[in-house]
PDB file of C-alpha atoms in Angstrom:
ATOM      1  CA  MET A   1       0.000   0.000   0.000  1.00  0.00           C
ATOM      2  CA  ARG A   2       2.813   2.392   0.881  1.00  0.00           C
ATOM      3  CA  ILE A   3       4.475   1.805  -2.511  1.00  0.00           C
ATOM      4  CA  LEU A   4       1.215   2.629  -4.287  1.00  0.00           C
ATOM      5  CA  VAL A   5       0.842   5.877  -2.354  1.00  0.00           C
ATOM      6  CA  ASN A   6       4.449   6.821  -3.148  1.00  0.00           C
ATOM      7  CA  GLN A   7       3.859   6.141  -6.846  1.00  0.00           C
ATOM      8  CA  TRP A   8       0.808   8.396  -6.866  1.00  0.00           C
ATOM      9  CA  LEU A   9       2.615  11.131  -4.986  1.00  0.00           C
ATOM     10  CA  ARG A  10       5.426  10.944  -7.531  1.00  0.00           C
ATOM     11  CA  ARG A  11       2.943  11.227 -10.405  1.00  0.00           C
ATOM     12  CA  PHE A  12       1.271  14.221  -8.793  1.00  0.00           C
ATOM     13  CA  SER A  13       4.673  15.845  -8.316  1.00  0.00           C
ATOM     14  CA  PHE A  14       5.256  15.610 -12.095  1.00  0.00           C
ATOM     15  CA  ALA A  15       1.902  17.249 -12.749  1.00  0.00           C
ATOM     16  CA  PHE A  16       2.540  20.058 -10.269  1.00  0.00           C
ATOM     17  CA  ARG A  17       6.012  20.536 -11.770  1.00  0.00           C
ATOM     18  CA  GLY A  18       4.420  20.983 -15.208  1.00  0.00           C
ATOM     19  CA  LEU A  19       1.944  23.486 -13.809  1.00  0.00           C
ATOM     20  CA  ALA A  20       4.751  25.447 -12.140  1.00  0.00           C
ATOM     21  CA  ILE A  21       6.802  25.471 -15.358  1.00  0.00           C
ATOM     22  CA  SER A  22       3.811  26.716 -17.352  1.00  0.00           C
ATOM     23  CA  LEU A  23       2.975  29.409 -14.812  1.00  0.00           C
ATOM     24  CA  ARG A  24       6.588  30.554 -14.878  1.00  0.00           C
ATOM     25  CA  ASP A  25       7.074  30.511 -18.655  1.00  0.00           C
ATOM     26  CA  GLN A  26       3.679  31.186 -20.243  1.00  0.00           C
ATOM     27  CA  PRO A  27       2.373  34.780 -20.125  1.00  0.00           C
ATOM     28  CA  SER A  28      -1.035  33.631 -21.365  1.00  0.00           C
ATOM     29  CA  LEU A  29      -1.409  31.235 -18.451  1.00  0.00           C
ATOM     30  CA  GLN A  30      -0.302  33.987 -16.074  1.00  0.00           C
ATOM     31  CA  PHE A  31      -3.075  36.200 -17.457  1.00  0.00           C
ATOM     32  CA  HIS A  32      -5.644  33.405 -17.110  1.00  0.00           C
ATOM     33  CA  ALA A  33      -4.493  32.787 -13.525  1.00  0.00           C
ATOM     34  CA  PHE A  34      -4.973  36.471 -12.746  1.00  0.00           C
ATOM     35  CA  ALA A  35      -8.452  36.412 -14.309  1.00  0.00           C
ATOM     36  CA  MET A  36      -9.250  33.272 -12.321  1.00  0.00           C
ATOM     37  CA  PHE A  37      -8.378  34.993  -9.057  1.00  0.00           C
ATOM     38  CA  VAL A  38     -10.491  38.026  -9.996  1.00  0.00           C
ATOM     39  CA  VAL A  39     -13.487  35.787 -10.725  1.00  0.00           C
ATOM     40  CA  ILE A  40     -12.982  33.799  -7.510  1.00  0.00           C
ATOM     41  CA  ALA A  41     -12.654  36.989  -5.444  1.00  0.00           C
ATOM     42  CA  THR A  42     -15.807  38.354  -7.061  1.00  0.00           C
ATOM     43  CA  GLY A  43     -17.639  35.115  -6.347  1.00  0.00           C
ATOM     44  CA  ILE A  44     -16.570  35.230  -2.692  1.00  0.00           C
ATOM     45  CA  PHE A  45     -17.681  38.857  -2.462  1.00  0.00           C
ATOM     46  CA  LEU A  46     -21.074  37.986  -3.994  1.00  0.00           C
ATOM     47  CA  HIS A  47     -21.529  34.876  -1.805  1.00  0.00           C
ATOM     48  CA  LEU A  48     -22.271  32.610  -4.750  1.00  0.00           C
ATOM     49  CA  ASP A  49     -24.318  29.516  -4.052  1.00  0.00           C
ATOM     50  CA  TRP A  50     -22.955  26.033  -4.745  1.00  0.00           C
ATOM     51  CA  TRP A  51     -24.324  25.592  -8.276  1.00  0.00           C
ATOM     52  CA  ARG A  52     -22.874  28.909  -9.437  1.00  0.00           C
ATOM     53  CA  TRP A  53     -19.500  27.886  -7.976  1.00  0.00           C
ATOM     54  CA  SER A  54     -19.814  24.612  -9.894  1.00  0.00           C
ATOM     55  CA  VAL A  55     -20.337  26.422 -13.183  1.00  0.00           C
ATOM     56  CA  VAL A  56     -17.522  28.897 -12.519  1.00  0.00           C
ATOM     57  CA  THR A  57     -15.179  26.063 -11.521  1.00  0.00           C
ATOM     58  CA  LEU A  58     -15.937  24.175 -14.732  1.00  0.00           C
ATOM     59  CA  ALA A  59     -15.309  27.279 -16.825  1.00  0.00           C
ATOM     60  CA  ILE A  60     -12.007  28.012 -15.071  1.00  0.00           C
ATOM     61  CA  THR A  61     -10.902  24.397 -15.398  1.00  0.00           C
ATOM     62  CA  MET A  62     -11.773  24.391 -19.095  1.00  0.00           C
ATOM     63  CA  VAL A  63      -9.638  27.470 -19.808  1.00  0.00           C
ATOM     64  CA  VAL A  64      -6.647  26.403 -17.719  1.00  0.00           C
ATOM     65  CA  SER A  65      -6.709  22.891 -19.204  1.00  0.00           C
ATOM     66  CA  ALA A  66      -6.858  24.257 -22.742  1.00  0.00           C
ATOM     67  CA  GLU A  67      -4.000  26.661 -22.021  1.00  0.00           C
ATOM     68  CA  LEU A  68      -1.855  23.901 -20.523  1.00  0.00           C
ATOM     69  CA  MET A  69      -2.468  21.630 -23.523  1.00  0.00           C
ATOM     70  CA  ASN A  70      -1.638  24.479 -25.891  1.00  0.00           C
ATOM     71  CA  SER A  71       1.582  25.167 -23.980  1.00  0.00           C
ATOM     72  CA  ALA A  72       2.538  21.487 -24.064  1.00  0.00           C
ATOM     73  CA  ILE A  73       1.942  21.320 -27.829  1.00  0.00           C
ATOM     74  CA  GLU A  74       3.983  24.489 -28.420  1.00  0.00           C
ATOM     75  CA  THR A  75       6.882  23.224 -26.306  1.00  0.00           C
ATOM     76  CA  LEU A  76       6.901  19.834 -27.997  1.00  0.00           C
ATOM     77  CA  VAL A  77       6.757  21.334 -31.489  1.00  0.00           C
ATOM     78  CA  LYS A  78       9.612  23.743 -30.752  1.00  0.00           C
ATOM     79  CA  ALA A  79      11.737  20.850 -29.498  1.00  0.00           C
ATOM     80  CA  LEU A  80      10.960  18.465 -32.358  1.00  0.00           C
ATOM     81  CA  HIS A  81      10.676  20.850 -35.283  1.00  0.00           C
ATOM     82  CA  PRO A  82      12.360  24.222 -34.709  1.00  0.00           C
ATOM     83  CA  HIS A  83      12.130  25.212 -38.398  1.00  0.00           C
ATOM     84  CA  ARG A  84       9.143  27.032 -39.822  1.00  0.00           C
ATOM     85  CA  ASP A  85       6.557  24.826 -41.491  1.00  0.00           C
ATOM     86  CA  GLN A  86       3.125  26.082 -42.493  1.00  0.00           C
ATOM     87  CA  ARG A  87       1.389  22.865 -41.412  1.00  0.00           C
ATOM     88  CA  ILE A  88       2.913  23.138 -37.956  1.00  0.00           C
ATOM     89  CA  ALA A  89       1.989  26.820 -37.780  1.00  0.00           C
ATOM     90  CA  ASP A  90      -1.585  25.867 -38.677  1.00  0.00           C
ATOM     91  CA  ALA A  91      -1.644  23.220 -35.941  1.00  0.00           C
ATOM     92  CA  LEU A  92      -0.291  25.682 -33.385  1.00  0.00           C
ATOM     93  CA  ASP A  93      -2.845  28.295 -34.412  1.00  0.00           C
ATOM     94  CA  THR A  94      -5.605  25.710 -34.087  1.00  0.00           C
ATOM     95  CA  ALA A  95      -4.432  24.785 -30.581  1.00  0.00           C
ATOM     96  CA  ALA A  96      -4.387  28.486 -29.682  1.00  0.00           C
ATOM     97  CA  SER A  97      -7.911  28.846 -31.045  1.00  0.00           C
ATOM     98  CA  ALA A  98      -9.055  26.124 -28.622  1.00  0.00           C
ATOM     99  CA  VAL A  99      -7.856  28.345 -25.782  1.00  0.00           C
ATOM    100  CA  LEU A 100      -9.636  31.318 -27.322  1.00  0.00           C
ATOM    101  CA  VAL A 101     -12.934  29.433 -27.586  1.00  0.00           C
ATOM    102  CA  ALA A 102     -12.597  28.200 -23.990  1.00  0.00           C
ATOM    103  CA  ALA A 103     -11.814  31.718 -22.773  1.00  0.00           C
ATOM    104  CA  ILE A 104     -14.775  33.246 -24.623  1.00  0.00           C
ATOM    105  CA  GLY A 105     -17.017  30.577 -23.117  1.00  0.00           C
ATOM    106  CA  ALA A 106     -15.631  31.253 -19.644  1.00  0.00           C
ATOM    107  CA  VAL A 107     -16.220  34.997 -20.016  1.00  0.00           C
ATOM    108  CA  ALA A 108     -19.820  34.315 -21.071  1.00  0.00           C
ATOM    109  CA  VAL A 109     -20.320  31.971 -18.122  1.00  0.00           C
ATOM    110  CA  SER A 110     -18.804  34.519 -15.743  1.00  0.00           C
ATOM    111  CA  ILE A 111     -21.099  37.241 -17.036  1.00  0.00           C
ATOM    112  CA  PHE A 112     -24.185  35.022 -16.666  1.00  0.00           C
ATOM    113  CA  VAL A 113     -23.220  33.826 -13.202  1.00  0.00           C
ATOM    114  CA  LEU A 114     -21.804  37.003 -11.688  1.00  0.00           C
ATOM    115  CA  VAL A 115     -24.066  39.687 -13.163  1.00  0.00           C
TER     116      VAL A 115
END
């Protein structure tokens, strides 16, 4: 049992390391983290009920997850293919558009829930 717990702790440490790297190196994620704290502070100020917190949490998670995946794709592409290629640029732009769509959705959710 102790070995299993240690394995899970090790796996979580990798995940938290990746989050720390992204927060350190990715200005977009830093902006989203700032926006997240503003929304959370607003929700605390407004005393949101549980279902509104659920919706806000899902929206925040969606944006942060999309941003982390986009950052991972960008990092991997830069390491594997540092030269310019239009197909890779298209893929990177598409990954960035996933973040944009998630962020627009989160803004809409925040407006509906907080206003």
